Amino acid sequence: MASSRSAWIGGNWKMHGSLADNAALLAALREGLSDAAESEVVLFVPFPYLDQVSRLLAGTALALGAQDVSAKAKGAYTGEVAATMLADFGCRYALVGHSERRQLHGETDEQVAEKFGAALAAGIRPVLCLGETLAEREAGKTEEVVIRQLEAVLNLHGAAAFQDAVLAYEPVWAIGTGRVAAPDEAEAVHRLLRERMAKADASVATALRIVYGGSVKADNAPLLFAKPNIDGGLIGGASLEAKDFLAICRAANF
Ligand code: PGA
């Protein structure tokens, strides 16, 4: 990662956890990261646990995040959670457009762009997830897909909206598969995304954290994070084990 940007690590718990498991995991993380005053480590926890985790994170350097957010402010949207509700629980970040939302729940680029705006409107920093499927990669469409996903948000909200955002490049074929992108392969996409942002606003592009996600583990993290345009990671499976997650955080120089 470039020295001008501070590293960012997200732990995406997905649909895992229980009151007891969360308490144990957080106790271990608090201990392991206690001397990391400048770290930006964010935990994306299931909605029902926001209250528990926000209490357990109080006074630590760890921040709280949500895995999704409604595009709507309020109303008859059964099952949805508004950005203002997330803000009530101290969420600083929200994932938008995670591939599991796009694939399993049919979220479109346009809906993801609306969610991005809804988060910002409530003072929550959106983490825009994007990435190509295996079929798209094999068809040589990686660049086209990630640029399309980025532009859906950029065209609606403008470059200034990315001042408070994080981009997460997560190739779908690497998520939960144990098949990590090669560092050079990931770096090429990160550079492409930063160059596209720079066309819209050079200073926003320079400051923007672009993190990699998809089977990041303690052993592959150092080489990924050494790349100039990879500013950290969004970690799924390995964020559920304190030892693994702490090792990944250390690889990002916390
Ligand atoms: P993974 O998930 O680390 O388990 O591959 C990453 C993600 O989906 O954010």
PDB file of C-alpha atoms and ligand atoms in Angstrom:
ATOM      1  CA  MET A   1       0.000   0.000   0.000  1.00  0.00           C
ATOM      2  CA  ALA A   2       1.162   3.534  -0.626  1.00  0.00           C
ATOM      3  CA  SER A   3       2.450   5.346   2.448  1.00  0.00           C
ATOM      4  CA  SER A   4       0.086   8.283   1.868  1.00  0.00           C
ATOM      5  CA  ARG A   5      -2.916   6.109   2.717  1.00  0.00           C
ATOM      6  CA  SER A   6      -3.536   4.434   6.048  1.00  0.00           C
ATOM      7  CA  ALA A   7      -4.432   0.775   5.880  1.00  0.00           C
ATOM      8  CA  TRP A   8      -8.003  -0.431   6.308  1.00  0.00           C
ATOM      9  CA  ILE A   9      -9.119  -3.916   7.300  1.00  0.00           C
ATOM     10  CA  GLY A  10     -12.716  -5.126   7.419  1.00  0.00           C
ATOM     11  CA  GLY A  11     -13.916  -8.327   9.034  1.00  0.00           C
ATOM     12  CA  ASN A  12     -17.110  -9.505   7.315  1.00  0.00           C
ATOM     13  CA  TRP A  13     -18.698 -12.004   9.669  1.00  0.00           C
ATOM     14  CA  LYS A  14     -21.484 -12.773   7.162  1.00  0.00           C
ATOM     15  CA  MET A  15     -24.224 -14.910   8.794  1.00  0.00           C
ATOM     16  CA  HIS A  16     -22.080 -16.236  11.616  1.00  0.00           C
ATOM     17  CA  GLY A  17     -21.987 -15.621  15.343  1.00  0.00           C
ATOM     18  CA  SER A  18     -23.900 -15.939  18.594  1.00  0.00           C
ATOM     19  CA  LEU A  19     -23.919 -13.811  21.734  1.00  0.00           C
ATOM     20  CA  ALA A  20     -21.390 -16.143  23.355  1.00  0.00           C
ATOM     21  CA  ASP A  21     -19.138 -16.579  20.302  1.00  0.00           C
ATOM     22  CA  ASN A  22     -19.096 -12.825  19.608  1.00  0.00           C
ATOM     23  CA  ALA A  23     -18.081 -12.016  23.175  1.00  0.00           C
ATOM     24  CA  ALA A  24     -15.211 -14.501  23.038  1.00  0.00           C
ATOM     25  CA  LEU A  25     -13.992 -13.299  19.639  1.00  0.00           C
ATOM     26  CA  LEU A  26     -14.132  -9.632  20.652  1.00  0.00           C
ATOM     27  CA  ALA A  27     -12.276 -10.252  23.899  1.00  0.00           C
ATOM     28  CA  ALA A  28      -9.444 -11.849  21.923  1.00  0.00           C
ATOM     29  CA  LEU A  29      -9.411  -9.069  19.323  1.00  0.00           C
ATOM     30  CA  ARG A  30      -9.414  -6.326  21.961  1.00  0.00           C
ATOM     31  CA  GLU A  31      -6.420  -7.890  23.595  1.00  0.00           C
ATOM     32  CA  GLY A  32      -4.531  -8.406  20.344  1.00  0.00           C
ATOM     33  CA  LEU A  33      -5.158  -4.936  18.934  1.00  0.00           C
ATOM     34  CA  SER A  34      -4.964  -2.941  22.162  1.00  0.00           C
ATOM     35  CA  ASP A  35      -1.748  -1.167  21.247  1.00  0.00           C
ATOM     36  CA  ALA A  36      -2.936  -0.228  17.759  1.00  0.00           C
ATOM     37  CA  ALA A  37      -4.238   3.276  18.334  1.00  0.00           C
ATOM     38  CA  GLU A  38      -4.066   4.310  14.698  1.00  0.00           C
ATOM     39  CA  SER A  39      -5.527   1.184  13.215  1.00  0.00           C
ATOM     40  CA  GLU A  40      -8.680   1.254  11.174  1.00  0.00           C
ATOM     41  CA  VAL A  41     -10.232  -2.134  11.684  1.00  0.00           C
ATOM     42  CA  VAL A  42     -13.967  -2.479  11.098  1.00  0.00           C
ATOM     43  CA  LEU A  43     -16.208  -5.405  12.042  1.00  0.00           C
ATOM     44  CA  PHE A  44     -19.254  -6.030   9.831  1.00  0.00           C
ATOM     45  CA  VAL A  45     -21.615  -7.961  12.046  1.00  0.00           C
ATOM     46  CA  PRO A  46     -25.147  -9.347  11.545  1.00  0.00           C
ATOM     47  CA  PHE A  47     -27.865  -6.763  12.352  1.00  0.00           C
ATOM     48  CA  PRO A  48     -29.131  -8.391  15.583  1.00  0.00           C
ATOM     49  CA  TYR A  49     -25.663  -8.161  17.119  1.00  0.00           C
ATOM     50  CA  LEU A  50     -25.014  -4.466  16.398  1.00  0.00           C
ATOM     51  CA  ASP A  51     -26.047  -3.479  19.915  1.00  0.00           C
ATOM     52  CA  GLN A  52     -23.947  -6.139  21.613  1.00  0.00           C
ATOM     53  CA  VAL A  53     -20.882  -5.463  19.499  1.00  0.00           C
ATOM     54  CA  SER A  54     -21.153  -1.664  19.739  1.00  0.00           C
ATOM     55  CA  ARG A  55     -21.078  -1.969  23.548  1.00  0.00           C
ATOM     56  CA  LEU A  56     -18.118  -4.349  23.489  1.00  0.00           C
ATOM     57  CA  LEU A  57     -16.183  -2.112  21.074  1.00  0.00           C
ATOM     58  CA  ALA A  58     -16.659   1.070  23.127  1.00  0.00           C
ATOM     59  CA  GLY A  59     -13.316   2.603  23.979  1.00  0.00           C
ATOM     60  CA  THR A  60     -11.370   0.444  21.513  1.00  0.00           C
ATOM     61  CA  ALA A  61      -9.830   1.299  18.153  1.00  0.00           C
ATOM     62  CA  LEU A  62     -12.201  -1.133  16.459  1.00  0.00           C
ATOM     63  CA  ALA A  63     -15.117   0.322  14.487  1.00  0.00           C
ATOM     64  CA  LEU A  64     -18.553  -1.109  13.800  1.00  0.00           C
ATOM     65  CA  GLY A  65     -20.080  -1.787  10.396  1.00  0.00           C
ATOM     66  CA  ALA A  66     -23.223  -3.300   8.871  1.00  0.00           C
ATOM     67  CA  GLN A  67     -23.310  -5.832   6.043  1.00  0.00           C
ATOM     68  CA  ASP A  68     -26.055  -4.077   4.085  1.00  0.00           C
ATOM     69  CA  VAL A  69     -28.294  -1.010   4.232  1.00  0.00           C
ATOM     70  CA  SER A  70     -31.649  -0.151   2.731  1.00  0.00           C
ATOM     71  CA  ALA A  71     -31.799   2.270  -0.181  1.00  0.00           C
ATOM     72  CA  LYS A  72     -34.915   3.759   1.438  1.00  0.00           C
ATOM     73  CA  ALA A  73     -35.015   6.190   4.344  1.00  0.00           C
ATOM     74  CA  LYS A  74     -38.100   4.648   6.015  1.00  0.00           C
ATOM     75  CA  GLY A  75     -41.489   3.179   5.239  1.00  0.00           C
ATOM     76  CA  ALA A  76     -43.256  -0.065   4.375  1.00  0.00           C
ATOM     77  CA  TYR A  77     -40.166  -2.136   3.537  1.00  0.00           C
ATOM     78  CA  THR A  78     -40.497  -5.262   5.640  1.00  0.00           C
ATOM     79  CA  GLY A  79     -37.188  -6.760   6.634  1.00  0.00           C
ATOM     80  CA  GLU A  80     -35.076  -3.776   5.566  1.00  0.00           C
ATOM     81  CA  VAL A  81     -32.835  -1.713   7.819  1.00  0.00           C
ATOM     82  CA  ALA A  82     -32.457   2.034   7.280  1.00  0.00           C
ATOM     83  CA  ALA A  83     -29.118   3.827   7.419  1.00  0.00           C
ATOM     84  CA  THR A  84     -30.348   6.068  10.250  1.00  0.00           C
ATOM     85  CA  MET A  85     -31.026   2.924  12.321  1.00  0.00           C
ATOM     86  CA  LEU A  86     -27.462   1.775  11.733  1.00  0.00           C
ATOM     87  CA  ALA A  87     -26.229   5.212  12.792  1.00  0.00           C
ATOM     88  CA  ASP A  88     -28.261   4.881  16.016  1.00  0.00           C
ATOM     89  CA  PHE A  89     -26.136   1.860  16.906  1.00  0.00           C
ATOM     90  CA  GLY A  90     -22.851   3.593  16.171  1.00  0.00           C
ATOM     91  CA  CYS A  91     -22.150   2.044  12.776  1.00  0.00           C
ATOM     92  CA  ARG A  92     -19.396   3.940  11.029  1.00  0.00           C
ATOM     93  CA  TYR A  93     -19.429   1.845   7.835  1.00  0.00           C
ATOM     94  CA  ALA A  94     -21.827  -0.251   5.751  1.00  0.00           C
ATOM     95  CA  LEU A  95     -21.056  -2.711   2.976  1.00  0.00           C
ATOM     96  CA  VAL A  96     -22.976  -2.019  -0.217  1.00  0.00           C
ATOM     97  CA  GLY A  97     -23.129  -4.358  -3.196  1.00  0.00           C
ATOM     98  CA  HIS A  98     -21.401  -7.354  -1.651  1.00  0.00           C
ATOM     99  CA  SER A  99     -21.400 -10.099  -4.308  1.00  0.00           C
ATOM    100  CA  GLU A 100     -23.604 -12.295  -2.124  1.00  0.00           C
ATOM    101  CA  ARG A 101     -26.224  -9.517  -2.160  1.00  0.00           C
ATOM    102  CA  ARG A 102     -25.823  -9.021  -5.912  1.00  0.00           C
ATOM    103  CA  GLN A 103     -25.974 -12.753  -6.690  1.00  0.00           C
ATOM    104  CA  LEU A 104     -28.355 -14.199  -4.107  1.00  0.00           C
ATOM    105  CA  HIS A 105     -30.662 -11.193  -3.778  1.00  0.00           C
ATOM    106  CA  GLY A 106     -30.494  -9.854  -7.314  1.00  0.00           C
ATOM    107  CA  GLU A 107     -29.182  -6.401  -6.352  1.00  0.00           C
ATOM    108  CA  THR A 108     -28.538  -4.303  -9.445  1.00  0.00           C
ATOM    109  CA  ASP A 109     -25.852  -1.675  -9.998  1.00  0.00           C
ATOM    110  CA  GLU A 110     -28.575   0.963  -9.694  1.00  0.00           C
ATOM    111  CA  GLN A 111     -29.825  -0.340  -6.341  1.00  0.00           C
ATOM    112  CA  VAL A 112     -26.272  -0.534  -5.045  1.00  0.00           C
ATOM    113  CA  ALA A 113     -25.736   3.083  -6.081  1.00  0.00           C
ATOM    114  CA  GLU A 114     -28.896   4.109  -4.177  1.00  0.00           C
ATOM    115  CA  LYS A 115     -27.710   2.252  -1.077  1.00  0.00           C
ATOM    116  CA  PHE A 116     -24.362   4.042  -1.319  1.00  0.00           C
ATOM    117  CA  GLY A 117     -26.205   7.378  -1.252  1.00  0.00           C
ATOM    118  CA  ALA A 118     -28.518   6.313   1.579  1.00  0.00           C
ATOM    119  CA  ALA A 119     -25.537   5.408   3.756  1.00  0.00           C
ATOM    120  CA  LEU A 120     -23.773   8.704   3.086  1.00  0.00           C
ATOM    121  CA  ALA A 121     -26.936  10.678   3.828  1.00  0.00           C
ATOM    122  CA  ALA A 122     -26.959   9.172   7.336  1.00  0.00           C
ATOM    123  CA  GLY A 123     -23.253   9.859   7.903  1.00  0.00           C
ATOM    124  CA  ILE A 124     -22.225   6.251   7.329  1.00  0.00           C
ATOM    125  CA  ARG A 125     -19.232   5.488   5.155  1.00  0.00           C
ATOM    126  CA  PRO A 126     -20.121   3.087   2.346  1.00  0.00           C
ATOM    127  CA  VAL A 127     -17.788   0.255   1.389  1.00  0.00           C
ATOM    128  CA  LEU A 128     -18.586  -0.336  -2.269  1.00  0.00           C
ATOM    129  CA  CYS A 129     -17.932  -3.978  -3.161  1.00  0.00           C
ATOM    130  CA  LEU A 130     -17.322  -4.881  -6.771  1.00  0.00           C
ATOM    131  CA  GLY A 131     -15.809  -7.708  -8.734  1.00  0.00           C
ATOM    132  CA  GLU A 132     -16.248 -10.056 -11.656  1.00  0.00           C
ATOM    133  CA  THR A 133     -17.540 -13.639 -11.729  1.00  0.00           C
ATOM    134  CA  LEU A 134     -15.418 -16.492 -13.027  1.00  0.00           C
ATOM    135  CA  ALA A 135     -17.360 -16.545 -16.313  1.00  0.00           C
ATOM    136  CA  GLU A 136     -16.788 -12.804 -16.749  1.00  0.00           C
ATOM    137  CA  ARG A 137     -13.061 -13.171 -16.040  1.00  0.00           C
ATOM    138  CA  GLU A 138     -12.725 -16.053 -18.485  1.00  0.00           C
ATOM    139  CA  ALA A 139     -14.571 -14.019 -21.115  1.00  0.00           C
ATOM    140  CA  GLY A 140     -12.006 -11.220 -20.661  1.00  0.00           C
ATOM    141  CA  LYS A 141     -14.602  -8.882 -19.169  1.00  0.00           C
ATOM    142  CA  THR A 142     -13.047  -8.119 -15.774  1.00  0.00           C
ATOM    143  CA  GLU A 143     -12.203  -4.492 -16.571  1.00  0.00           C
ATOM    144  CA  GLU A 144     -15.531  -3.807 -18.217  1.00  0.00           C
ATOM    145  CA  VAL A 145     -17.474  -5.249 -15.265  1.00  0.00           C
ATOM    146  CA  VAL A 146     -15.648  -3.444 -12.451  1.00  0.00           C
ATOM    147  CA  ILE A 147     -15.682  -0.127 -14.304  1.00  0.00           C
ATOM    148  CA  ARG A 148     -19.407  -0.506 -14.957  1.00  0.00           C
ATOM    149  CA  GLN A 149     -20.019  -1.224 -11.262  1.00  0.00           C
ATOM    150  CA  LEU A 150     -17.926   1.769 -10.206  1.00  0.00           C
ATOM    151  CA  GLU A 151     -19.465   4.142 -12.744  1.00  0.00           C
ATOM    152  CA  ALA A 152     -23.003   3.259 -11.619  1.00  0.00           C
ATOM    153  CA  VAL A 153     -22.136   4.971  -8.322  1.00  0.00           C
ATOM    154  CA  LEU A 154     -19.774   7.618  -9.680  1.00  0.00           C
ATOM    155  CA  ASN A 155     -22.279   8.850 -12.261  1.00  0.00           C
ATOM    156  CA  LEU A 156     -25.074   9.124  -9.692  1.00  0.00           C
ATOM    157  CA  HIS A 157     -23.173  10.676  -6.778  1.00  0.00           C
ATOM    158  CA  GLY A 158     -19.986  12.189  -8.228  1.00  0.00           C
ATOM    159  CA  ALA A 159     -16.364  11.765  -7.163  1.00  0.00           C
ATOM    160  CA  ALA A 160     -16.687  13.858  -3.988  1.00  0.00           C
ATOM    161  CA  ALA A 161     -18.998  11.165  -2.565  1.00  0.00           C
ATOM    162  CA  PHE A 162     -16.002   8.820  -2.493  1.00  0.00           C
ATOM    163  CA  GLN A 163     -14.114  11.004  -0.022  1.00  0.00           C
ATOM    164  CA  ASP A 164     -15.684   9.031   2.819  1.00  0.00           C
ATOM    165  CA  ALA A 165     -15.954   5.709   0.999  1.00  0.00           C
ATOM    166  CA  VAL A 166     -13.850   2.591   0.640  1.00  0.00           C
ATOM    167  CA  LEU A 167     -13.724   0.428  -2.491  1.00  0.00           C
ATOM    168  CA  ALA A 168     -13.475  -3.326  -2.044  1.00  0.00           C
ATOM    169  CA  TYR A 169     -12.390  -5.302  -5.082  1.00  0.00           C
ATOM    170  CA  GLU A 170     -13.643  -8.833  -4.507  1.00  0.00           C
ATOM    171  CA  PRO A 171     -13.447 -11.196  -7.474  1.00  0.00           C
ATOM    172  CA  VAL A 172     -16.462 -13.464  -7.017  1.00  0.00           C
ATOM    173  CA  TRP A 173     -14.448 -16.560  -7.909  1.00  0.00           C
ATOM    174  CA  ALA A 174     -12.111 -15.883  -4.982  1.00  0.00           C
ATOM    175  CA  ILE A 175     -14.759 -15.405  -2.273  1.00  0.00           C
ATOM    176  CA  GLY A 176     -14.937 -18.317   0.139  1.00  0.00           C
ATOM    177  CA  THR A 177     -13.213 -20.595  -2.364  1.00  0.00           C
ATOM    178  CA  GLY A 178      -9.654 -20.583  -1.047  1.00  0.00           C
ATOM    179  CA  ARG A 179      -8.644 -19.368  -4.499  1.00  0.00           C
ATOM    180  CA  VAL A 180      -7.017 -15.985  -3.939  1.00  0.00           C
ATOM    181  CA  ALA A 181      -6.204 -13.601  -6.790  1.00  0.00           C
ATOM    182  CA  ALA A 182      -2.486 -13.376  -7.517  1.00  0.00           C
ATOM    183  CA  PRO A 183      -1.107 -10.118  -6.074  1.00  0.00           C
ATOM    184  CA  ASP A 184      -0.214  -8.785  -9.544  1.00  0.00           C
ATOM    185  CA  GLU A 185      -3.622  -9.741 -10.883  1.00  0.00           C
ATOM    186  CA  ALA A 186      -5.387  -7.897  -8.038  1.00  0.00           C
ATOM    187  CA  GLU A 187      -3.020  -4.912  -8.244  1.00  0.00           C
ATOM    188  CA  ALA A 188      -3.855  -4.474 -11.946  1.00  0.00           C
ATOM    189  CA  VAL A 189      -7.563  -4.125 -11.138  1.00  0.00           C
ATOM    190  CA  HIS A 190      -6.912  -1.792  -8.186  1.00  0.00           C
ATOM    191  CA  ARG A 191      -4.760   0.421 -10.393  1.00  0.00           C
ATOM    192  CA  LEU A 192      -7.455   0.476 -13.064  1.00  0.00           C
ATOM    193  CA  LEU A 193     -10.074   1.536 -10.502  1.00  0.00           C
ATOM    194  CA  ARG A 194      -7.828   4.272  -9.113  1.00  0.00           C
ATOM    195  CA  GLU A 195      -7.084   5.556 -12.612  1.00  0.00           C
ATOM    196  CA  ARG A 196     -10.802   5.710 -13.373  1.00  0.00           C
ATOM    197  CA  MET A 197     -11.404   7.657 -10.160  1.00  0.00           C
ATOM    198  CA  ALA A 198      -8.498   9.975 -11.009  1.00  0.00           C
ATOM    199  CA  LYS A 199     -10.193  10.930 -14.255  1.00  0.00           C
ATOM    200  CA  ALA A 200     -13.082  12.216 -12.140  1.00  0.00           C
ATOM    201  CA  ASP A 201     -11.016  13.730  -9.298  1.00  0.00           C
ATOM    202  CA  ALA A 202      -7.270  13.228  -8.850  1.00  0.00           C
ATOM    203  CA  SER A 203      -7.079  14.058  -5.154  1.00  0.00           C
ATOM    204  CA  VAL A 204     -10.054  11.861  -4.214  1.00  0.00           C
ATOM    205  CA  ALA A 205      -8.449   9.017  -6.193  1.00  0.00           C
ATOM    206  CA  THR A 206      -5.120   9.412  -4.387  1.00  0.00           C
ATOM    207  CA  ALA A 207      -6.739   9.314  -0.949  1.00  0.00           C
ATOM    208  CA  LEU A 208      -9.242   6.531  -1.704  1.00  0.00           C
ATOM    209  CA  ARG A 209      -8.633   3.236   0.096  1.00  0.00           C
ATOM    210  CA  ILE A 210      -9.060   0.328  -2.332  1.00  0.00           C
ATOM    211  CA  VAL A 211      -8.964  -2.968  -0.478  1.00  0.00           C
ATOM    212  CA  TYR A 212      -8.907  -6.549  -1.732  1.00  0.00           C
ATOM    213  CA  GLY A 213     -11.268  -9.326  -0.644  1.00  0.00           C
ATOM    214  CA  GLY A 214     -11.535 -12.998  -1.526  1.00  0.00           C
ATOM    215  CA  SER A 215      -9.824 -15.780   0.453  1.00  0.00           C
ATOM    216  CA  VAL A 216      -7.398 -13.438   2.226  1.00  0.00           C
ATOM    217  CA  LYS A 217      -5.538 -15.441   4.879  1.00  0.00           C
ATOM    218  CA  ALA A 218      -2.587 -14.749   7.166  1.00  0.00           C
ATOM    219  CA  ASP A 219      -0.179 -16.383   4.713  1.00  0.00           C
ATOM    220  CA  ASN A 220      -1.238 -14.571   1.523  1.00  0.00           C
ATOM    221  CA  ALA A 221      -1.989 -11.150   3.072  1.00  0.00           C
ATOM    222  CA  PRO A 222       1.593  -9.791   3.212  1.00  0.00           C
ATOM    223  CA  LEU A 223       2.196 -10.090  -0.541  1.00  0.00           C
ATOM    224  CA  LEU A 224      -1.203  -8.607  -1.395  1.00  0.00           C
ATOM    225  CA  PHE A 225      -0.804  -5.665   1.007  1.00  0.00           C
ATOM    226  CA  ALA A 226       2.690  -4.960  -0.332  1.00  0.00           C
ATOM    227  CA  LYS A 227       1.217  -3.827  -3.655  1.00  0.00           C
ATOM    228  CA  PRO A 228       1.067  -0.044  -4.056  1.00  0.00           C
ATOM    229  CA  ASN A 229      -2.657   0.118  -4.829  1.00  0.00           C
ATOM    230  CA  ILE A 230      -3.862  -2.507  -2.333  1.00  0.00           C
ATOM    231  CA  ASP A 231      -4.654  -0.619   0.863  1.00  0.00           C
ATOM    232  CA  GLY A 232      -5.866  -3.482   3.030  1.00  0.00           C
ATOM    233  CA  GLY A 233      -8.485  -6.191   2.871  1.00  0.00           C
ATOM    234  CA  LEU A 234     -12.076  -7.253   3.407  1.00  0.00           C
ATOM    235  CA  ILE A 235     -11.841 -10.549   5.218  1.00  0.00           C
ATOM    236  CA  GLY A 236     -14.611 -13.135   5.411  1.00  0.00           C
ATOM    237  CA  GLY A 237     -13.830 -16.601   6.760  1.00  0.00           C
ATOM    238  CA  ALA A 238     -10.531 -15.629   8.387  1.00  0.00           C
ATOM    239  CA  SER A 239     -12.204 -12.831  10.386  1.00  0.00           C
ATOM    240  CA  LEU A 240     -14.017 -15.399  12.536  1.00  0.00           C
ATOM    241  CA  GLU A 241     -10.818 -16.670  14.157  1.00  0.00           C
ATOM    242  CA  ALA A 242      -9.034 -14.097  16.321  1.00  0.00           C
ATOM    243  CA  LYS A 243      -5.586 -15.551  15.655  1.00  0.00           C
ATOM    244  CA  ASP A 244      -6.028 -15.445  11.872  1.00  0.00           C
ATOM    245  CA  PHE A 245      -7.658 -12.017  11.804  1.00  0.00           C
ATOM    246  CA  LEU A 246      -4.999 -10.507  14.073  1.00  0.00           C
ATOM    247  CA  ALA A 247      -2.253 -11.925  11.866  1.00  0.00           C
ATOM    248  CA  ILE A 248      -3.891 -10.311   8.825  1.00  0.00           C
ATOM    249  CA  CYS A 249      -4.191  -6.989  10.675  1.00  0.00           C
ATOM    250  CA  ARG A 250      -0.501  -7.200  11.548  1.00  0.00           C
ATOM    251  CA  ALA A 251       0.330  -7.826   7.901  1.00  0.00           C
ATOM    252  CA  ALA A 252      -1.245  -4.433   7.181  1.00  0.00           C
ATOM    253  CA  ASN A 253       1.186  -2.881   9.712  1.00  0.00           C
ATOM    254  CA  PHE A 254      -1.099  -2.385  12.653  1.00  0.00           C
TER     255      PHE A 254
HETATM  256  P1  PGA B   1     -13.688 -14.715   2.187  1.00  0.00           P
HETATM  257  O1  PGA B   1     -14.849 -13.632   2.010  1.00  0.00           O
HETATM  258  O2  PGA B   1     -12.522 -14.028   2.870  1.00  0.00           O
HETATM  259  O3  PGA B   1     -14.300 -15.793   3.067  1.00  0.00           O
HETATM  260  O4  PGA B   1     -13.326 -15.208   0.830  1.00  0.00           O
HETATM  261  C1  PGA B   1     -14.581 -12.297   1.652  1.00  0.00           C
HETATM  262  C2  PGA B   1     -15.850 -11.513   1.519  1.00  0.00           C
HETATM  263  O5  PGA B   1     -16.859 -12.060   1.051  1.00  0.00           O
HETATM  264  O6  PGA B   1     -15.909 -10.329   1.887  1.00  0.00           O
END
